Amino acid sequence: IQRVKTISAMDDGARMIITTIGSGDAIILRDGMVIHGTWKKDDVTERTRFYTSDNIEIELNRGVTWVEAVPIDQGTVQIEP
């Protein structure tokens, strides 16, 4: 779960422009664990990397990975067992 800055595209489709360059808070769900950390992406040509609160890069498992971009200024994220 990647917390991101969003702004309206101001079009008829109610689309949002999502900022994915920079850094922010993240919650990673992997192997049955919840890891609170951060995401970082310095350039459009690089991939997003996720880090623990101790700034250790989190390795993602092989296979399908789902990243949910959630606006930092709207709503909350709640994870229930």
JSON list of N, CA and C in Angstrom, two decimals, residues 28-73:
[
{"chain": "A", "resi": 28, "resn": "ILE", "atom": "N", "xyz": [3.57, -2.87, 3.64]},
{"chain": "A", "resi": 28, "resn": "ILE", "atom": "CA", "xyz": [3.84, -4.03, 2.80]},
{"chain": "A", "resi": 28, "resn": "ILE", "atom": "C", "xyz": [3.25, -5.26, 3.46]},
{"chain": "A", "resi": 29, "resn": "LEU", "atom": "N", "xyz": [2.45, -6.01, 2.72]},
{"chain": "A", "resi": 29, "resn": "LEU", "atom": "CA", "xyz": [1.87, -7.26, 3.19]},
{"chain": "A", "resi": 29, "resn": "LEU", "atom": "C", "xyz": [2.59, -8.37, 2.44]},
{"chain": "A", "resi": 30, "resn": "ARG", "atom": "N", "xyz": [3.41, -9.14, 3.17]},
{"chain": "A", "resi": 30, "resn": "ARG", "atom": "CA", "xyz": [4.21, -10.18, 2.53]},
{"chain": "A", "resi": 30, "resn": "ARG", "atom": "C", "xyz": [4.36, -11.37, 3.47]},
{"chain": "A", "resi": 31, "resn": "ASP", "atom": "N", "xyz": [4.11, -12.55, 2.93]},
{"chain": "A", "resi": 31, "resn": "ASP", "atom": "CA", "xyz": [4.28, -13.79, 3.69]},
{"chain": "A", "resi": 31, "resn": "ASP", "atom": "C", "xyz": [3.51, -13.78, 5.01]},
{"chain": "A", "resi": 32, "resn": "GLY", "atom": "N", "xyz": [2.31, -13.20, 5.00]},
{"chain": "A", "resi": 32, "resn": "GLY", "atom": "CA", "xyz": [1.48, -13.17, 6.20]},
{"chain": "A", "resi": 32, "resn": "GLY", "atom": "C", "xyz": [1.89, -12.14, 7.23]},
{"chain": "A", "resi": 33, "resn": "MET", "atom": "N", "xyz": [2.84, -11.27, 6.87]},
{"chain": "A", "resi": 33, "resn": "MET", "atom": "CA", "xyz": [3.32, -10.24, 7.80]},
{"chain": "A", "resi": 33, "resn": "MET", "atom": "C", "xyz": [2.93, -8.86, 7.30]},
{"chain": "A", "resi": 34, "resn": "VAL", "atom": "N", "xyz": [2.79, -7.93, 8.22]},
{"chain": "A", "resi": 34, "resn": "VAL", "atom": "CA", "xyz": [2.53, -6.53, 7.91]},
{"chain": "A", "resi": 34, "resn": "VAL", "atom": "C", "xyz": [3.79, -5.75, 8.25]},
{"chain": "A", "resi": 35, "resn": "ILE", "atom": "N", "xyz": [4.36, -5.07, 7.25]},
{"chain": "A", "resi": 35, "resn": "ILE", "atom": "CA", "xyz": [5.59, -4.31, 7.45]},
{"chain": "A", "resi": 35, "resn": "ILE", "atom": "C", "xyz": [5.30, -2.84, 7.18]},
{"chain": "A", "resi": 36, "resn": "HIS", "atom": "N", "xyz": [5.48, -1.99, 8.19]},
{"chain": "A", "resi": 36, "resn": "HIS", "atom": "CA", "xyz": [5.30, -0.55, 8.02]},
{"chain": "A", "resi": 36, "resn": "HIS", "atom": "C", "xyz": [6.64, 0.04, 7.62]},
{"chain": "A", "resi": 37, "resn": "GLY", "atom": "N", "xyz": [6.63, 0.82, 6.54]},
{"chain": "A", "resi": 37, "resn": "GLY", "atom": "CA", "xyz": [7.88, 1.38, 6.06]},
{"chain": "A", "resi": 37, "resn": "GLY", "atom": "C", "xyz": [7.65, 2.54, 5.11]},
{"chain": "A", "resi": 38, "resn": "THR", "atom": "N", "xyz": [8.52, 2.64, 4.13]},
{"chain": "A", "resi": 38, "resn": "THR", "atom": "CA", "xyz": [8.45, 3.74, 3.17]},
{"chain": "A", "resi": 38, "resn": "THR", "atom": "C", "xyz": [8.68, 3.22, 1.76]},
{"chain": "A", "resi": 39, "resn": "TRP", "atom": "N", "xyz": [8.30, 4.03, 0.78]},
{"chain": "A", "resi": 39, "resn": "TRP", "atom": "CA", "xyz": [8.61, 3.74, -0.62]},
{"chain": "A", "resi": 39, "resn": "TRP", "atom": "C", "xyz": [9.48, 4.89, -1.13]},
{"chain": "A", "resi": 40, "resn": "LYS", "atom": "N", "xyz": [10.32, 4.59, -2.14]},
{"chain": "A", "resi": 40, "resn": "LYS", "atom": "CA", "xyz": [11.18, 5.61, -2.74]},
{"chain": "A", "resi": 40, "resn": "LYS", "atom": "C", "xyz": [11.33, 5.31, -4.23]},
{"chain": "A", "resi": 41, "resn": "LYS", "atom": "N", "xyz": [11.27, 6.38, -5.02]},
{"chain": "A", "resi": 41, "resn": "LYS", "atom": "CA", "xyz": [11.53, 6.28, -6.46]},
{"chain": "A", "resi": 41, "resn": "LYS", "atom": "C", "xyz": [12.10, 7.62, -6.89]},
{"chain": "A", "resi": 42, "resn": "ASP", "atom": "N", "xyz": [13.35, 7.63, -7.32]},
{"chain": "A", "resi": 42, "resn": "ASP", "atom": "CA", "xyz": [14.05, 8.87, -7.63]},
{"chain": "A", "resi": 42, "resn": "ASP", "atom": "C", "xyz": [13.84, 9.38, -9.05]},
{"chain": "A", "resi": 43, "resn": "ASP", "atom": "N", "xyz": [13.48, 8.48, -9.98]},
{"chain": "A", "resi": 43, "resn": "ASP", "atom": "CA", "xyz": [13.40, 8.86, -11.38]},
{"chain": "A", "resi": 43, "resn": "ASP", "atom": "C", "xyz": [12.37, 8.00, -12.09]},
{"chain": "A", "resi": 44, "resn": "VAL", "atom": "N", "xyz": [11.78, 8.52, -13.15]},
{"chain": "A", "resi": 44, "resn": "VAL", "atom": "CA", "xyz": [10.75, 7.79, -13.88]},
{"chain": "A", "resi": 44, "resn": "VAL", "atom": "C", "xyz": [11.28, 6.48, -14.48]},
{"chain": "A", "resi": 45, "resn": "THR", "atom": "N", "xyz": [12.58, 6.40, -14.72]},
{"chain": "A", "resi": 45, "resn": "THR", "atom": "CA", "xyz": [13.15, 5.19, -15.32]},
{"chain": "A", "resi": 45, "resn": "THR", "atom": "C", "xyz": [13.50, 4.11, -14.28]},
{"chain": "A", "resi": 46, "resn": "GLU", "atom": "N", "xyz": [13.42, 4.45, -13.00]},
{"chain": "A", "resi": 46, "resn": "GLU", "atom": "CA", "xyz": [13.74, 3.49, -11.95]},
{"chain": "A", "resi": 46, "resn": "GLU", "atom": "C", "xyz": [12.46, 2.83, -11.43]},
{"chain": "A", "resi": 47, "resn": "ARG", "atom": "N", "xyz": [12.63, 1.71, -10.75]},
{"chain": "A", "resi": 47, "resn": "ARG", "atom": "CA", "xyz": [11.47, 1.06, -10.15]},
{"chain": "A", "resi": 47, "resn": "ARG", "atom": "C", "xyz": [11.30, 1.55, -8.72]},
{"chain": "A", "resi": 48, "resn": "THR", "atom": "N", "xyz": [10.09, 1.44, -8.23]},
{"chain": "A", "resi": 48, "resn": "THR", "atom": "CA", "xyz": [9.82, 1.81, -6.85]},
{"chain": "A", "resi": 48, "resn": "THR", "atom": "C", "xyz": [10.42, 0.77, -5.93]},
{"chain": "A", "resi": 49, "resn": "ARG", "atom": "N", "xyz": [11.07, 1.24, -4.89]},
{"chain": "A", "resi": 49, "resn": "ARG", "atom": "CA", "xyz": [11.65, 0.34, -3.89]},
{"chain": "A", "resi": 49, "resn": "ARG", "atom": "C", "xyz": [10.97, 0.60, -2.55]},
{"chain": "A", "resi": 50, "resn": "PHE", "atom": "N", "xyz": [10.85, -0.45, -1.76]},
{"chain": "A", "resi": 50, "resn": "PHE", "atom": "CA", "xyz": [10.19, -0.37, -0.48]},
{"chain": "A", "resi": 50, "resn": "PHE", "atom": "C", "xyz": [11.19, -0.68, 0.63]},
{"chain": "A", "resi": 51, "resn": "TYR", "atom": "N", "xyz": [11.09, 0.05, 1.75]},
{"chain": "A", "resi": 51, "resn": "TYR", "atom": "CA", "xyz": [12.05, -0.06, 2.84]},
{"chain": "A", "resi": 51, "resn": "TYR", "atom": "C", "xyz": [11.34, -0.22, 4.17]},
{"chain": "A", "resi": 52, "resn": "THR", "atom": "N", "xyz": [11.99, -0.93, 5.09]},
{"chain": "A", "resi": 52, "resn": "THR", "atom": "CA", "xyz": [11.48, -1.05, 6.46]},
{"chain": "A", "resi": 52, "resn": "THR", "atom": "C", "xyz": [11.67, 0.29, 7.17]},
{"chain": "A", "resi": 53, "resn": "SER", "atom": "N", "xyz": [11.13, 0.41, 8.37]},
{"chain": "A", "resi": 53, "resn": "SER", "atom": "CA", "xyz": [11.33, 1.63, 9.16]},
{"chain": "A", "resi": 53, "resn": "SER", "atom": "C", "xyz": [12.79, 1.82, 9.54]},
{"chain": "A", "resi": 54, "resn": "ASP", "atom": "N", "xyz": [13.61, 0.74, 9.44]},
{"chain": "A", "resi": 54, "resn": "ASP", "atom": "CA", "xyz": [15.05, 0.82, 9.69]},
{"chain": "A", "resi": 54, "resn": "ASP", "atom": "C", "xyz": [15.85, 1.10, 8.42]},
{"chain": "A", "resi": 55, "resn": "ASN", "atom": "N", "xyz": [15.14, 1.43, 7.32]},
{"chain": "A", "resi": 55, "resn": "ASN", "atom": "CA", "xyz": [15.75, 1.76, 6.02]},
{"chain": "A", "resi": 55, "resn": "ASN", "atom": "C", "xyz": [16.44, 0.57, 5.36]},
{"chain": "A", "resi": 56, "resn": "ILE", "atom": "N", "xyz": [15.94, -0.63, 5.60]},
{"chain": "A", "resi": 56, "resn": "ILE", "atom": "CA", "xyz": [16.44, -1.83, 4.93]},
{"chain": "A", "resi": 56, "resn": "ILE", "atom": "C", "xyz": [15.49, -2.16, 3.79]},
{"chain": "A", "resi": 57, "resn": "GLU", "atom": "N", "xyz": [16.04, -2.34, 2.59]},
{"chain": "A", "resi": 57, "resn": "GLU", "atom": "CA", "xyz": [15.17, -2.62, 1.44]},
{"chain": "A", "resi": 57, "resn": "GLU", "atom": "C", "xyz": [14.43, -3.94, 1.62]},
{"chain": "A", "resi": 58, "resn": "ILE", "atom": "N", "xyz": [13.16, -3.93, 1.29]},
{"chain": "A", "resi": 58, "resn": "ILE", "atom": "CA", "xyz": [12.31, -5.12, 1.40]},
{"chain": "A", "resi": 58, "resn": "ILE", "atom": "C", "xyz": [12.32, -5.83, 0.06]},
{"chain": "A", "resi": 59, "resn": "GLU", "atom": "N", "xyz": [12.70, -7.09, 0.07]},
{"chain": "A", "resi": 59, "resn": "GLU", "atom": "CA", "xyz": [12.67, -7.88, -1.14]},
{"chain": "A", "resi": 59, "resn": "GLU", "atom": "C", "xyz": [11.26, -8.41, -1.35]},
{"chain": "A", "resi": 60, "resn": "LEU", "atom": "N", "xyz": [10.73, -8.19, -2.54]},
{"chain": "A", "resi": 60, "resn": "LEU", "atom": "CA", "xyz": [9.40, -8.69, -2.86]},
{"chain": "A", "resi": 60, "resn": "LEU", "atom": "C", "xyz": [9.53, -10.11, -3.42]},
{"chain": "A", "resi": 61, "resn": "ASN", "atom": "N", "xyz": [8.53, -10.92, -3.16]},
{"chain": "A", "resi": 61, "resn": "ASN", "atom": "CA", "xyz": [8.53, -12.30, -3.67]},
{"chain": "A", "resi": 61, "resn": "ASN", "atom": "C", "xyz": [8.35, -12.31, -5.18]},
{"chain": "A", "resi": 62, "resn": "ARG", "atom": "N", "xyz": [8.86, -13.33, -5.82]},
{"chain": "A", "resi": 62, "resn": "ARG", "atom": "CA", "xyz": [8.67, -13.51, -7.26]},
{"chain": "A", "resi": 62, "resn": "ARG", "atom": "C", "xyz": [7.19, -13.74, -7.55]},
{"chain": "A", "resi": 63, "resn": "GLY", "atom": "N", "xyz": [6.79, -13.38, -8.74]},
{"chain": "A", "resi": 63, "resn": "GLY", "atom": "CA", "xyz": [5.41, -13.61, -9.14]},
{"chain": "A", "resi": 63, "resn": "GLY", "atom": "C", "xyz": [4.62, -12.31, -9.17]},
{"chain": "A", "resi": 64, "resn": "VAL", "atom": "N", "xyz": [3.33, -12.45, -9.13]},
{"chain": "A", "resi": 64, "resn": "VAL", "atom": "CA", "xyz": [2.44, -11.31, -9.22]},
{"chain": "A", "resi": 64, "resn": "VAL", "atom": "C", "xyz": [2.55, -10.45, -7.95]},
{"chain": "A", "resi": 65, "resn": "THR", "atom": "N", "xyz": [2.72, -9.16, -8.14]},
{"chain": "A", "resi": 65, "resn": "THR", "atom": "CA", "xyz": [2.78, -8.21, -7.03]},
{"chain": "A", "resi": 65, "resn": "THR", "atom": "C", "xyz": [1.72, -7.14, -7.26]},
{"chain": "A", "resi": 66, "resn": "TRP", "atom": "N", "xyz": [0.93, -6.85, -6.24]},
{"chain": "A", "resi": 66, "resn": "TRP", "atom": "CA", "xyz": [-0.12, -5.85, -6.33]},
{"chain": "A", "resi": 66, "resn": "TRP", "atom": "C", "xyz": [0.32, -4.64, -5.52]},
{"chain": "A", "resi": 67, "resn": "VAL", "atom": "N", "xyz": [0.31, -3.47, -6.15]},
{"chain": "A", "resi": 67, "resn": "VAL", "atom": "CA", "xyz": [0.62, -2.23, -5.44]},
{"chain": "A", "resi": 67, "resn": "VAL", "atom": "C", "xyz": [-0.63, -1.37, -5.50]},
{"chain": "A", "resi": 68, "resn": "GLU", "atom": "N", "xyz": [-1.13, -0.98, -4.34]},
{"chain": "A", "resi": 68, "resn": "GLU", "atom": "CA", "xyz": [-2.31, -0.14, -4.25]},
{"chain": "A", "resi": 68, "resn": "GLU", "atom": "C", "xyz": [-1.86, 1.27, -3.87]},
{"chain": "A", "resi": 69, "resn": "ALA", "atom": "N", "xyz": [-2.14, 2.24, -4.75]},
{"chain": "A", "resi": 69, "resn": "ALA", "atom": "CA", "xyz": [-1.80, 3.63, -4.48]},
{"chain": "A", "resi": 69, "resn": "ALA", "atom": "C", "xyz": [-2.98, 4.29, -3.77]},
{"chain": "A", "resi": 70, "resn": "VAL", "atom": "N", "xyz": [-2.75, 4.79, -2.55]},
{"chain": "A", "resi": 70, "resn": "VAL", "atom": "CA", "xyz": [-3.79, 5.39, -1.73]},
{"chain": "A", "resi": 70, "resn": "VAL", "atom": "C", "xyz": [-3.42, 6.85, -1.47]},
{"chain": "A", "resi": 71, "resn": "PRO", "atom": "N", "xyz": [-4.34, 7.78, -1.74]},
{"chain": "A", "resi": 71, "resn": "PRO", "atom": "CA", "xyz": [-4.04, 9.21, -1.52]},
{"chain": "A", "resi": 71, "resn": "PRO", "atom": "C", "xyz": [-3.69, 9.50, -0.06]},
{"chain": "A", "resi": 72, "resn": "ILE", "atom": "N", "xyz": [-2.66, 10.33, 0.14]},
{"chain": "A", "resi": 72, "resn": "ILE", "atom": "CA", "xyz": [-2.23, 10.66, 1.50]},
{"chain": "A", "resi": 72, "resn": "ILE", "atom": "C", "xyz": [-3.23, 11.56, 2.21]},
{"chain": "A", "resi": 73, "resn": "ASP", "atom": "N", "xyz": [-4.05, 12.28, 1.45]},
{"chain": "A", "resi": 73, "resn": "ASP", "atom": "CA", "xyz": [-4.96, 13.24, 2.07]},
{"chain": "A", "resi": 73, "resn": "ASP", "atom": "C", "xyz": [-6.43, 12.79, 2.05]}
]
